[in-house]
PDB file of C-alpha atoms and ligand atoms in Angstrom:
ATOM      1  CA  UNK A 145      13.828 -91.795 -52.058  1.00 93.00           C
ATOM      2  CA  UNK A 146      11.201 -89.385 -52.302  1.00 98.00           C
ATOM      3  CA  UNK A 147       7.457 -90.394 -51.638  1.00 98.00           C
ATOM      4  CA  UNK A 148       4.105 -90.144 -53.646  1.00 99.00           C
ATOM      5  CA  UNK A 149       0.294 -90.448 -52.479  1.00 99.00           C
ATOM      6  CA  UNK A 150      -2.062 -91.510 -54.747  1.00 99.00           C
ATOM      7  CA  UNK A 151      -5.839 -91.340 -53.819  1.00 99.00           C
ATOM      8  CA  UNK A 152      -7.908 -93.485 -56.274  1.00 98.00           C
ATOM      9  CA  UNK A 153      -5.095 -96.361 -56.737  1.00 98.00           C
ATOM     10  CA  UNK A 154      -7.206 -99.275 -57.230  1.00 98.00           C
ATOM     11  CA  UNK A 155      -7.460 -98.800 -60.882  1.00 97.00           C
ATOM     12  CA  UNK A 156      -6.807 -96.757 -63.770  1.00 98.00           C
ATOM     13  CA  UNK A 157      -4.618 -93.736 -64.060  1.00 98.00           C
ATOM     14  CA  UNK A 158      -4.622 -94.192 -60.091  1.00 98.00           C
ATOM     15  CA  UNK A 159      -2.816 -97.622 -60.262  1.00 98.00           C
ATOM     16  CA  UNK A 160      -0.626 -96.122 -63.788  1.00 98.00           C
ATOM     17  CA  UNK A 161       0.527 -93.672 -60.969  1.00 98.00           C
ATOM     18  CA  UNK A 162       1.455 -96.613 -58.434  1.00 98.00           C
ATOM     19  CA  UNK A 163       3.331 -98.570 -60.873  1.00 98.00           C
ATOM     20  CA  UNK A 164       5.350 -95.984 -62.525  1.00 98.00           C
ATOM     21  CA  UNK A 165       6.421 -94.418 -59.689  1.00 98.00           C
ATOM     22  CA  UNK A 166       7.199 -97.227 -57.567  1.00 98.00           C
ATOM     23  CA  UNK A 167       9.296 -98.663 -60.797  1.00 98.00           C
ATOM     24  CA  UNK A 168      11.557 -95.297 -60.315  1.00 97.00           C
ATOM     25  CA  UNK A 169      12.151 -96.336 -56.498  1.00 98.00           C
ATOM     26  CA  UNK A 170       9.906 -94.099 -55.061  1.00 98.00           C
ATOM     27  CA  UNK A 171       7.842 -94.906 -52.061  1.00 98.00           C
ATOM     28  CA  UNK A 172       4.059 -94.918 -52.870  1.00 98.00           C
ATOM     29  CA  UNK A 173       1.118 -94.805 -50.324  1.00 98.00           C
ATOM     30  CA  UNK A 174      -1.624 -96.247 -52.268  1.00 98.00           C
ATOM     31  CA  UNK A 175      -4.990 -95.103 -51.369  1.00 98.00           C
ATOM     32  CA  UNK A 176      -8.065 -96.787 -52.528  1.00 98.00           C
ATOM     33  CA  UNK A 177     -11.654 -97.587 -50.872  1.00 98.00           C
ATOM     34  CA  UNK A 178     -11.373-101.444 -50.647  1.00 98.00           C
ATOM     35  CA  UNK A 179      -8.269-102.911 -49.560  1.00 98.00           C
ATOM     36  CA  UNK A 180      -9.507-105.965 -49.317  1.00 97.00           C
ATOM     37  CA  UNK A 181     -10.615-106.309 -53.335  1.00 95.00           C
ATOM     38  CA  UNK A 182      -7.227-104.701 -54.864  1.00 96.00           C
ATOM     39  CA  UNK A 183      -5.161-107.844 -55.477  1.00 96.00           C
ATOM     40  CA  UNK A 184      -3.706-106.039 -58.635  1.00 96.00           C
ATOM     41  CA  UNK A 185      -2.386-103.207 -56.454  1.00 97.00           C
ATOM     42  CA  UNK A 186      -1.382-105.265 -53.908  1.00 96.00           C
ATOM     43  CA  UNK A 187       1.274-106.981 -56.183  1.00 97.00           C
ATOM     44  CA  UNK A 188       2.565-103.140 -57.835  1.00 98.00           C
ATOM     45  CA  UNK A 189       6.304-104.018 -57.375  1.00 97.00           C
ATOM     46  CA  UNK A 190       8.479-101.717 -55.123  1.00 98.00           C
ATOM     47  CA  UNK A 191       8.096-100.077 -52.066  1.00 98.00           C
ATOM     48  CA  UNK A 192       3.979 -99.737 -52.308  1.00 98.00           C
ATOM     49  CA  UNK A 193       1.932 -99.545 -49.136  1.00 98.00           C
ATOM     50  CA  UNK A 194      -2.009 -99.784 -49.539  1.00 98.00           C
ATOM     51  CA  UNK A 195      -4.134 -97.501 -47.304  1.00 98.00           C
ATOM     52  CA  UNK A 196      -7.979 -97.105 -47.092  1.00 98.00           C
ATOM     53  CA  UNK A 197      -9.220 -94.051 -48.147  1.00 98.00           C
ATOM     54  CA  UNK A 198     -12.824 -93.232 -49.179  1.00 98.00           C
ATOM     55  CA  UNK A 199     -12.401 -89.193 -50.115  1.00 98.00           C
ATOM     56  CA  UNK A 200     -16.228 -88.972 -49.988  1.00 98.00           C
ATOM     57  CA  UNK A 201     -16.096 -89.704 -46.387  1.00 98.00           C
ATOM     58  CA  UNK A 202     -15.057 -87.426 -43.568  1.00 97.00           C
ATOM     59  CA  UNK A 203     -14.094 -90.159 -41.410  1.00 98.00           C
ATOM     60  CA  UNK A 204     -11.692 -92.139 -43.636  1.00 98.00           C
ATOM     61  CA  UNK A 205      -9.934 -88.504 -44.667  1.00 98.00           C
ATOM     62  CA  UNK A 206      -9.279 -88.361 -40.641  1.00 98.00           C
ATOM     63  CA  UNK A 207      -8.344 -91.578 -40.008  1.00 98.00           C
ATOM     64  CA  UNK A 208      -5.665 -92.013 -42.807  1.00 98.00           C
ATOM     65  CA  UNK A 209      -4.594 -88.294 -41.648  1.00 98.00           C
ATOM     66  CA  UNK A 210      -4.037 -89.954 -38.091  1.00 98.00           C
ATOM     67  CA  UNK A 211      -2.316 -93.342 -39.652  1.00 98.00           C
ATOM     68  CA  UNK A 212       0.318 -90.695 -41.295  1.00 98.00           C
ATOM     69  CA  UNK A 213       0.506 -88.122 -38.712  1.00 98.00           C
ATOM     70  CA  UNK A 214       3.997 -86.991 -38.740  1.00 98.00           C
ATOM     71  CA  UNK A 215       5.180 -88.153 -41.687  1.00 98.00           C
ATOM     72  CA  UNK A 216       6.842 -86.044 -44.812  1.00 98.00           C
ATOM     73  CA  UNK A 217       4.997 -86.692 -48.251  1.00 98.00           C
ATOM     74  CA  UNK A 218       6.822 -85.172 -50.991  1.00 98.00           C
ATOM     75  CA  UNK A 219       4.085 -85.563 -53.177  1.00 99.00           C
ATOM     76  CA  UNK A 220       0.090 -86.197 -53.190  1.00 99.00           C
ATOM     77  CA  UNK A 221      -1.613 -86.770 -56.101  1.00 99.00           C
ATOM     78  CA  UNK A 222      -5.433 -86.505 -56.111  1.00 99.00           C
ATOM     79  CA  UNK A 223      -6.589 -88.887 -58.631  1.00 98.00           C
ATOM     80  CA  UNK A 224      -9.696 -90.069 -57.221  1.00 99.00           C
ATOM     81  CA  UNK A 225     -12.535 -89.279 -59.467  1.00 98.00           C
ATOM     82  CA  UNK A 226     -16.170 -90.261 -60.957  1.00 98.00           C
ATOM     83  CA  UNK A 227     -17.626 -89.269 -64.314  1.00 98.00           C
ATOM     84  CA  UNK A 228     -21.406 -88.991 -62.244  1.00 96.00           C
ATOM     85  CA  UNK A 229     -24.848 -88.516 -63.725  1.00 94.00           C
ATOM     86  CA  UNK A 230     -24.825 -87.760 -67.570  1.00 92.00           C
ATOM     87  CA  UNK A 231     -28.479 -86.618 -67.424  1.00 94.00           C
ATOM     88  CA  UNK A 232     -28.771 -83.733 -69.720  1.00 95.00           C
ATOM     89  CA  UNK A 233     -31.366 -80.346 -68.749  1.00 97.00           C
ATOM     90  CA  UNK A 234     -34.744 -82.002 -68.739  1.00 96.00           C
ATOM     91  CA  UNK A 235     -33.509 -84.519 -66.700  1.00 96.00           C
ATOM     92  CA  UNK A 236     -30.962 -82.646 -63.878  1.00 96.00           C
ATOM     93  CA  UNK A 237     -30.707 -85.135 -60.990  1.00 95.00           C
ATOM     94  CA  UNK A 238     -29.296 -82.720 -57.830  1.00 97.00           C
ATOM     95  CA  UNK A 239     -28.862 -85.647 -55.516  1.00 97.00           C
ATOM     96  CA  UNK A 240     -26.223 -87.098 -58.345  1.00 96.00           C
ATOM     97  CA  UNK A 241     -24.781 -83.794 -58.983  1.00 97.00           C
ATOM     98  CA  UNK A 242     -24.071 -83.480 -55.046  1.00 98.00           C
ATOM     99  CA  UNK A 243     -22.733 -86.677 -55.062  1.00 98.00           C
ATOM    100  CA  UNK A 244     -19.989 -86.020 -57.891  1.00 98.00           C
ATOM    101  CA  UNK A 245     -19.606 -82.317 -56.191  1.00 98.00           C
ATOM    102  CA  UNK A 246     -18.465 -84.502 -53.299  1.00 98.00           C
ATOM    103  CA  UNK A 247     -16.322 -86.770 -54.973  1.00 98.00           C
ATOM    104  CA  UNK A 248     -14.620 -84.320 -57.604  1.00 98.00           C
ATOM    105  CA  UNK A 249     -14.394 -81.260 -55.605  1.00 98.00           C
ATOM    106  CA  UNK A 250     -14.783 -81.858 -51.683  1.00 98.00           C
ATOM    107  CA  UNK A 251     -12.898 -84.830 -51.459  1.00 98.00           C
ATOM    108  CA  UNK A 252      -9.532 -83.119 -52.891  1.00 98.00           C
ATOM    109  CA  UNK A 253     -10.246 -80.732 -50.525  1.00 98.00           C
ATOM    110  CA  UNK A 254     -10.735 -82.937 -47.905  1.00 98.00           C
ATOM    111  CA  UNK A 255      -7.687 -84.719 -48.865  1.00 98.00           C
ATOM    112  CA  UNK A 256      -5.571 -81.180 -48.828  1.00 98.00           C
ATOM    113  CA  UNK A 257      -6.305 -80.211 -45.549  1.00 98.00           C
ATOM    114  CA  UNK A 258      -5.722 -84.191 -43.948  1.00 98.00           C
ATOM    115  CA  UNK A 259      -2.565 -84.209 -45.543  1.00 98.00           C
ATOM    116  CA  UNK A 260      -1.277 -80.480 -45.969  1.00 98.00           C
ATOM    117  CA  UNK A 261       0.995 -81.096 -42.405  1.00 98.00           C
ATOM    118  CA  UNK A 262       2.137 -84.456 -44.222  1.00 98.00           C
ATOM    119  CA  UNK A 263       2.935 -81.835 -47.384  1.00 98.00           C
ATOM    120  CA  UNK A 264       4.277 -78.565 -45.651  1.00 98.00           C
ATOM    121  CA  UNK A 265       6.885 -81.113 -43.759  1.00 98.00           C
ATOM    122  CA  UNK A 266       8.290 -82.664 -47.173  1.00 98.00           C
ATOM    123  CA  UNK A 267      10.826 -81.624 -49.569  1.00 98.00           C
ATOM    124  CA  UNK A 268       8.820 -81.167 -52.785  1.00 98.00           C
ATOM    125  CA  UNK A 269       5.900 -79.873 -51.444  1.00 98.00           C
ATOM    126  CA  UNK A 270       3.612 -80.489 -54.309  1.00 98.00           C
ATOM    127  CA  UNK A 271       0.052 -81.405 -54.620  1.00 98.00           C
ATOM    128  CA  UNK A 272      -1.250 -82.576 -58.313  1.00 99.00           C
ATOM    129  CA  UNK A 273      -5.050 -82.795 -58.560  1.00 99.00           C
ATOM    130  CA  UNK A 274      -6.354 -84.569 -61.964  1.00 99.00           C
ATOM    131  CA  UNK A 275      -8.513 -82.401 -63.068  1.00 98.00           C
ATOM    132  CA  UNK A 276      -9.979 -82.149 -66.909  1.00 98.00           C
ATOM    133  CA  UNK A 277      -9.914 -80.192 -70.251  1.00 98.00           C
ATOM    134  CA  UNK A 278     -13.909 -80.919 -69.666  1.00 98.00           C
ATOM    135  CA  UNK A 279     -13.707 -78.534 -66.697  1.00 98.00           C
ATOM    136  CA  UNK A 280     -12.401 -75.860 -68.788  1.00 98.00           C
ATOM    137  CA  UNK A 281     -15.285 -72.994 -69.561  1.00 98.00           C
ATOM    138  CA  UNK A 282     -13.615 -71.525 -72.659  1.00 98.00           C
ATOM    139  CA  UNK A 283     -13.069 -74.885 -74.218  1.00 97.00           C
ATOM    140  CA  UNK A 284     -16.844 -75.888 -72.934  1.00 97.00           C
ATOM    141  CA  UNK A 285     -18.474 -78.051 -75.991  1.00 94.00           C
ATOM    142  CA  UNK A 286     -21.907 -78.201 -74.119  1.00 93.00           C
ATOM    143  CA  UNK A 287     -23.752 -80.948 -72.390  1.00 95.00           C
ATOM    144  CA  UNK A 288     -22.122 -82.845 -69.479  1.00 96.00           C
ATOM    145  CA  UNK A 289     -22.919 -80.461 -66.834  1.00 97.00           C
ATOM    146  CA  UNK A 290     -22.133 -82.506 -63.796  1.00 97.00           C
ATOM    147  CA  UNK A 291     -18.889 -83.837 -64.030  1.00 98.00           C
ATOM    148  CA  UNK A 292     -18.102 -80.373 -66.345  1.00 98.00           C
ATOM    149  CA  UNK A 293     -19.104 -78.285 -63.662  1.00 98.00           C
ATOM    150  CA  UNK A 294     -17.280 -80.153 -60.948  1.00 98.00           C
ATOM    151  CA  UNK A 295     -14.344 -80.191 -62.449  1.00 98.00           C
ATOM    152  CA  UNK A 296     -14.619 -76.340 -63.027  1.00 98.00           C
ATOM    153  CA  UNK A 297     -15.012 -76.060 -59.098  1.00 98.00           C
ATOM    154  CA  UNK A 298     -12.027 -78.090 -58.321  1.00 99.00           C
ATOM    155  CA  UNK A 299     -10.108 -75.706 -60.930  1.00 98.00           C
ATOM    156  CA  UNK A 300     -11.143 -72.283 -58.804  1.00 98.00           C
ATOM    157  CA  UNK A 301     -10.869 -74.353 -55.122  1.00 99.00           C
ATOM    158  CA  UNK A 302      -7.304 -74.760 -56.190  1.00 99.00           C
ATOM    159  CA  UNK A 303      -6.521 -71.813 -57.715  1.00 98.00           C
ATOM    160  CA  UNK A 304      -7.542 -70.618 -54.117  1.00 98.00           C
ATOM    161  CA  UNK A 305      -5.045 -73.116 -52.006  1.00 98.00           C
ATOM    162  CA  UNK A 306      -2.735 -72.045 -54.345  1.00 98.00           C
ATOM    163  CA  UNK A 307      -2.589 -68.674 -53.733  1.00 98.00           C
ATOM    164  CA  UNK A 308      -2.352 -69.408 -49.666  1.00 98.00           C
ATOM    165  CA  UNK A 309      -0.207 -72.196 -49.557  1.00 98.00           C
ATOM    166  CA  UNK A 310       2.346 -71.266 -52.808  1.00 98.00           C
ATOM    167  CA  UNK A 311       3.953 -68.790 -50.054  1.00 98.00           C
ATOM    168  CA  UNK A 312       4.483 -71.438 -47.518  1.00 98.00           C
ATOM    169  CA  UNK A 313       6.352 -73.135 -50.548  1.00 98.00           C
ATOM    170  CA  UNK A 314       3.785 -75.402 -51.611  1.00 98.00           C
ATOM    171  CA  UNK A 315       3.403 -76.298 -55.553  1.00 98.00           C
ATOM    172  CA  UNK A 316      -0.337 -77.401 -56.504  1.00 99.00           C
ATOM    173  CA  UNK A 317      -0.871 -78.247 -60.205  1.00 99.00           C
ATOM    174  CA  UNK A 318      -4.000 -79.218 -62.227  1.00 99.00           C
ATOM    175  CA  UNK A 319      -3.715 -82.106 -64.826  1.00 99.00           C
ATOM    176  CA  UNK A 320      -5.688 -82.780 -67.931  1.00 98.00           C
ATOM    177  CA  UNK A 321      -4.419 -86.152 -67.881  1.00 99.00           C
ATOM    178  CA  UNK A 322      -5.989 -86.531 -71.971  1.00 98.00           C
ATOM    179  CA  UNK A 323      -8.716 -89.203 -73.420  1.00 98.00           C
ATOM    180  CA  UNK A 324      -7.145 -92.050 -71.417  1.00 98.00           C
ATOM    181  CA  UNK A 325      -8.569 -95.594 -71.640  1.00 98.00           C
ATOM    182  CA  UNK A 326      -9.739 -96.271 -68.681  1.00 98.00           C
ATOM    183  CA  UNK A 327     -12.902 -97.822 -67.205  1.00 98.00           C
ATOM    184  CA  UNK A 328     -13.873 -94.069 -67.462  1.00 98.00           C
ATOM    185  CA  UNK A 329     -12.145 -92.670 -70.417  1.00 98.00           C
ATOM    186  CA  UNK A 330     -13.507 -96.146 -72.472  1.00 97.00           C
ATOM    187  CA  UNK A 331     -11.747 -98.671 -73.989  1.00 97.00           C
ATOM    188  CA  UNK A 332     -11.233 -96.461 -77.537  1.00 97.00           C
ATOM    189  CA  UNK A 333      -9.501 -93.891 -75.881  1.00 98.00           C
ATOM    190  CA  UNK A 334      -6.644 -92.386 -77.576  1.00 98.00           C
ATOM    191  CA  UNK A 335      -4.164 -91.901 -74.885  1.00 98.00           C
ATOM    192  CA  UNK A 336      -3.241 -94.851 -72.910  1.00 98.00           C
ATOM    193  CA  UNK A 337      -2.765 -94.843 -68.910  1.00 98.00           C
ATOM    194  CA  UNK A 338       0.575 -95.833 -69.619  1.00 98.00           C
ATOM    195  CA  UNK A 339       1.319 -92.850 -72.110  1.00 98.00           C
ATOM    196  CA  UNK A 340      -0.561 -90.517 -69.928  1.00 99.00           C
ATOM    197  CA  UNK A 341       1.255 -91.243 -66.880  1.00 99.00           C
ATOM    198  CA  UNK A 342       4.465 -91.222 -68.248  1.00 98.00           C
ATOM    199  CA  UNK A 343       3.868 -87.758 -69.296  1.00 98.00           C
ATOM    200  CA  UNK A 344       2.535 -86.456 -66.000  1.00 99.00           C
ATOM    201  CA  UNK A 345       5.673 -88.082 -64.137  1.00 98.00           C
ATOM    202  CA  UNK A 346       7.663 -85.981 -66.373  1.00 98.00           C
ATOM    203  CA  UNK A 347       6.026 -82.530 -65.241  1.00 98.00           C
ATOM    204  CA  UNK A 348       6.280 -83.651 -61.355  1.00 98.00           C
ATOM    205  CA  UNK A 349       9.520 -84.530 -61.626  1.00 98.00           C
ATOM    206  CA  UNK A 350      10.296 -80.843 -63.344  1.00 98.00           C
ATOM    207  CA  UNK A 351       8.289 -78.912 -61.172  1.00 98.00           C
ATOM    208  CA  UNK A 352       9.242 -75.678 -59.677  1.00 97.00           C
ATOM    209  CA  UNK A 353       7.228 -73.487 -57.355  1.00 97.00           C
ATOM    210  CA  UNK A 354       6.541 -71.522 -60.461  1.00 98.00           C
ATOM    211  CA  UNK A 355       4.229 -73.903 -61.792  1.00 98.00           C
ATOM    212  CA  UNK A 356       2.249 -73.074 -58.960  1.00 98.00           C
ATOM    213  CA  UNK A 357      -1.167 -73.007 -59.704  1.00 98.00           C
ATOM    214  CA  UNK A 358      -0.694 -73.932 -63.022  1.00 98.00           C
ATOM    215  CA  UNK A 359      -3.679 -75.698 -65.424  1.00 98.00           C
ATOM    216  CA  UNK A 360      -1.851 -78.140 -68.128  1.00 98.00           C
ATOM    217  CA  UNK A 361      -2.375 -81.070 -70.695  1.00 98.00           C
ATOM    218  CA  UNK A 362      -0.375 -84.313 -69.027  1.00 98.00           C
ATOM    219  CA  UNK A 363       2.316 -83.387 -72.180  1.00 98.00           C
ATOM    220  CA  UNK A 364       2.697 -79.829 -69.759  1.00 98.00           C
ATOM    221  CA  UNK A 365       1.247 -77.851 -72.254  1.00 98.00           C
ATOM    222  CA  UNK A 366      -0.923 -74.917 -70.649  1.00 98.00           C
ATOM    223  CA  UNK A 367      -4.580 -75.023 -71.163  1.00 98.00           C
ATOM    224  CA  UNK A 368      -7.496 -72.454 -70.722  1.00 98.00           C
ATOM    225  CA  UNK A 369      -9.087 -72.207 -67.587  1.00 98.00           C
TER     226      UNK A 369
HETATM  227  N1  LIG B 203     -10.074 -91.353 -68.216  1.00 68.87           N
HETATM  228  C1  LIG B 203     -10.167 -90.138 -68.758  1.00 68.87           C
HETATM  229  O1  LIG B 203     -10.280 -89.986 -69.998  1.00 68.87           O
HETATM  230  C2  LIG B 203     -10.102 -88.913 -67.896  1.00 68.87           C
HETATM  231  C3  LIG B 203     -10.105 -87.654 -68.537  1.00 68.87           C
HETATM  232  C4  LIG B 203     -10.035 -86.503 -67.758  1.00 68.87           C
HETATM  233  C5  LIG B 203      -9.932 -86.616 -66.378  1.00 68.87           C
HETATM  234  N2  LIG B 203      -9.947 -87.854 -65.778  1.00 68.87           N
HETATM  235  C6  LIG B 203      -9.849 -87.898 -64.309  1.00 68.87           C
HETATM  236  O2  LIG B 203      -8.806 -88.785 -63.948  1.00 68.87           O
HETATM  237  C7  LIG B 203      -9.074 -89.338 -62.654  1.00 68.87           C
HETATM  238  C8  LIG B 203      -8.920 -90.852 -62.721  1.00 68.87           C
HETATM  239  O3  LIG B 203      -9.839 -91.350 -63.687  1.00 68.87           O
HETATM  240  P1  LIG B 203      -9.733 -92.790 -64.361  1.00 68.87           P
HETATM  241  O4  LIG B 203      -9.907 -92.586 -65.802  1.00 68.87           O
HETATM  242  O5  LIG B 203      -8.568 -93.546 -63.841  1.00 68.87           O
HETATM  243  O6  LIG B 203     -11.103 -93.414 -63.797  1.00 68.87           O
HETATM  244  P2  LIG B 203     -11.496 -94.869 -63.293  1.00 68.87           P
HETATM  245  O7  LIG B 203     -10.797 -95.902 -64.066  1.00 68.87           O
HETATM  246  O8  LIG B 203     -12.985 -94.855 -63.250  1.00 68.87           O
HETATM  247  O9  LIG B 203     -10.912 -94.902 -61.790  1.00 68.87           O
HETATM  248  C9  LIG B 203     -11.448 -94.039 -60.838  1.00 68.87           C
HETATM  249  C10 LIG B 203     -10.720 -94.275 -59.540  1.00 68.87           C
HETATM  250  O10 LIG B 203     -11.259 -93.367 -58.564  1.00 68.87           O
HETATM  251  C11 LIG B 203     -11.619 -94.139 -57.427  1.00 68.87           C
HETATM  252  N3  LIG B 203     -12.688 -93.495 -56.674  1.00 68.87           N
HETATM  253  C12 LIG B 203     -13.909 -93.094 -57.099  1.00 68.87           C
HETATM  254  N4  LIG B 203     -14.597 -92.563 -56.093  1.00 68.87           N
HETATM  255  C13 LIG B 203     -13.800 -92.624 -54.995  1.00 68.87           C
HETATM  256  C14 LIG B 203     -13.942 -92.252 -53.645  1.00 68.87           C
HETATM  257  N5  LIG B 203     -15.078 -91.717 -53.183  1.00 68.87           N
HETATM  258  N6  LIG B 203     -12.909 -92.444 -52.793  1.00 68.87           N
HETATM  259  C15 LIG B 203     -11.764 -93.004 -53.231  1.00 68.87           C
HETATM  260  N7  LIG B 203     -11.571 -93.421 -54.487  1.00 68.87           N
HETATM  261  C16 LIG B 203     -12.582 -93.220 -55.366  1.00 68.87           C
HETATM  262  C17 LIG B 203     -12.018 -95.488 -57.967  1.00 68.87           C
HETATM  263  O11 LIG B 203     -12.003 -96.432 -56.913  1.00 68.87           O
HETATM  264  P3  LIG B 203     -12.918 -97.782 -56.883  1.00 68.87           P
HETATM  265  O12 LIG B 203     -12.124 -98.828 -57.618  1.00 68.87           O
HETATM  266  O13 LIG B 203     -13.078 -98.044 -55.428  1.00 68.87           O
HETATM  267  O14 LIG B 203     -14.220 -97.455 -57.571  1.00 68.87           O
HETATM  268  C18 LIG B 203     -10.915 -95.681 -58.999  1.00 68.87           C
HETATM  269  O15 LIG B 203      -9.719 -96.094 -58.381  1.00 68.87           O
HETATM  270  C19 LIG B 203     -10.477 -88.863 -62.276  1.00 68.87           C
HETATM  271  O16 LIG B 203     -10.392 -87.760 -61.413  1.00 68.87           O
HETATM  272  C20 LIG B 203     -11.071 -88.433 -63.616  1.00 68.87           C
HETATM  273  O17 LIG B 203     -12.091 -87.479 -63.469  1.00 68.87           O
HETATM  274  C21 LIG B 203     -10.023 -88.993 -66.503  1.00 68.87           C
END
C-alpha cells in the first residue's frame, strides 16, 4: 500500500489525516512533537507509526530525515500549523510574528527539503501543504496579519518548489482545508475534521502532476491566490 506523512498528527486535522488514511490501508508516519503525550494517536488503528518531529526545529527536521533515510514516501502532508499572535497594528509583536513565520512557512520548508529524497524516490510524488483561504490577498478581509501573512509566504515558497521540482515529477498542492472545528478553527466551526478530511483524501487520491502547484478549497475547488 502506498504511504502518507503527516507532520502535526497529534491532533486535529493532523490526526483526521492519520485516521482516515490508515482506515484505507495506507501506511502512515505520524509526526508530532511529543510522543510521549499522544495516547489518542498512538491507538489510530492500522499500520500507524509515530515519529518526533518539531518543524520549528532544525535538529528534529534532520534527525527524522536520518530515521527515514532511504525510504519511498508517496505522500507528505504538511499539516503542522499555529494561528500565532492576533495583535492587531498598534500592538505588532515581531518576536510572535517570527515565531509563526517559523512555524507556518520555514518549517514546511524545512520539512521539503528533509524529506524531498524520501519524495523524489516514491510513486506519487506529492507534497500537500495546508495552507488557508486567510492567506489569500484578493480574498484579504483585513486584520489578522500574522498568521494572514504567513500563510501568504507559504503560498509563494511553494509556488517556487513547484516550479523546480514539478519537472522532476513532483506534485505539490496547497489546501484550504475550510472553517474546521478544531482546537484552532473553534468548536462552532462549520466544517468538521471529519468532513474536511474526507474531502482532501479525495483530491490526493485524484491527483495528477497537473495539479501541480495548484491553490484549492478541501472540496478541490480553485481559489485566488
Ligand atoms: N482549523 C481551521 O479552521 C483551519 C483553517 C485554515 C487552515 N488551517 C491549517 O490547518 C493546519 C492544522 O490546523 P488544526 O486546525 O488541526 O490546528 P490544531 O488543532 O491547533 O492542531 C495544530 C497541530 O499542529 C501541531 N504543531 C504546531 N506547531 C508545531 C511544531 N512546531 N512542530 C510540529 N507540530 C506542530 C500541533 O501539535 P501539538 O499538539 O504538539 O501542539 C497540532 O498537532 C494548520 O496549518 C492550520 O493553519 C486550519
Amino acid at each position: 500500500m502506498p504511504s502518507i506523512l503527516v507532520t502535526g498528527a497529534s491532533r486535529g486535522i493532523g490526526m483526521e489525516y492519520v485516521t482516515q488514511f490508515a482506515a484505507e490501508g495506507w501506511t502512515v508516519l505520524a509526526a508530532c512533537r511529543n510522543p510521549d503525550g499522544a495516547a489518542d494517536l498512538k491507538s489510530v488503528a492500522g499500520d500507524v507509526s509515530v515519529y518526533k518531529l518539531d518543524v520549528d526545529d532544525v535538529d528534529s527536521t534532520a534527525a527524522l530525515s536520518k530515521a527515514l533515510a532511504g525510504r519511498p514516501i508517496d505522500v507528505v502532508v504538511n499539516n503542522a500549523g499555529i494561528i500565532g499572535s492576533r495583535a492587531g497594528f498598534d500592538a505588532l509583536d515581531y518576536d510572535a510574528w517570527a515565531e509563526a513565520m517559523n512555524t507556518n512557512v520555514f518549517g514546511p520548508m524545512r520539512v521539503s527539503q528533509a524529506l524531498m529524497d524520501n519524495v523524489l524516490a516514491g510513486d506519487r510524488k506529492q507534497i500537500i501543504y495546508i495552507s488557508s483561504l486567510m492567506g489569500s490577498i484578493e480574498r484579504c478581509a483585513g486584520g489578522a496579519y500574522v498568521y494572514r501573512s504567513s500563510k501568504a509566504a507559504l503560498n509563494m515558497a511553494v509556488t517556487c518548489l513547484a516550479q523546480e521540482f514539478g519537472p522532476k515529477g513532483v506534485t505539490a498542492l496547497l489546501f484550504h482545508p475550510g472553517h474546521v472545528s478544531t482546537e484552532m478553527g473553534g468548536a462552532g466551526a462549520p466544517v468538521t475534521p471529519t468532513q474536511s478530511v474526507t474531502g482532501m483524501k479525495g483530491v490526493i487520491l485524484g491527483l495528477s502532476p497537473a495539479d501541480n502547484g495548484k491553490f484549492v478549497n478541501f472540496d478541490g475547488t480553485p481559489l485566488p491566490w
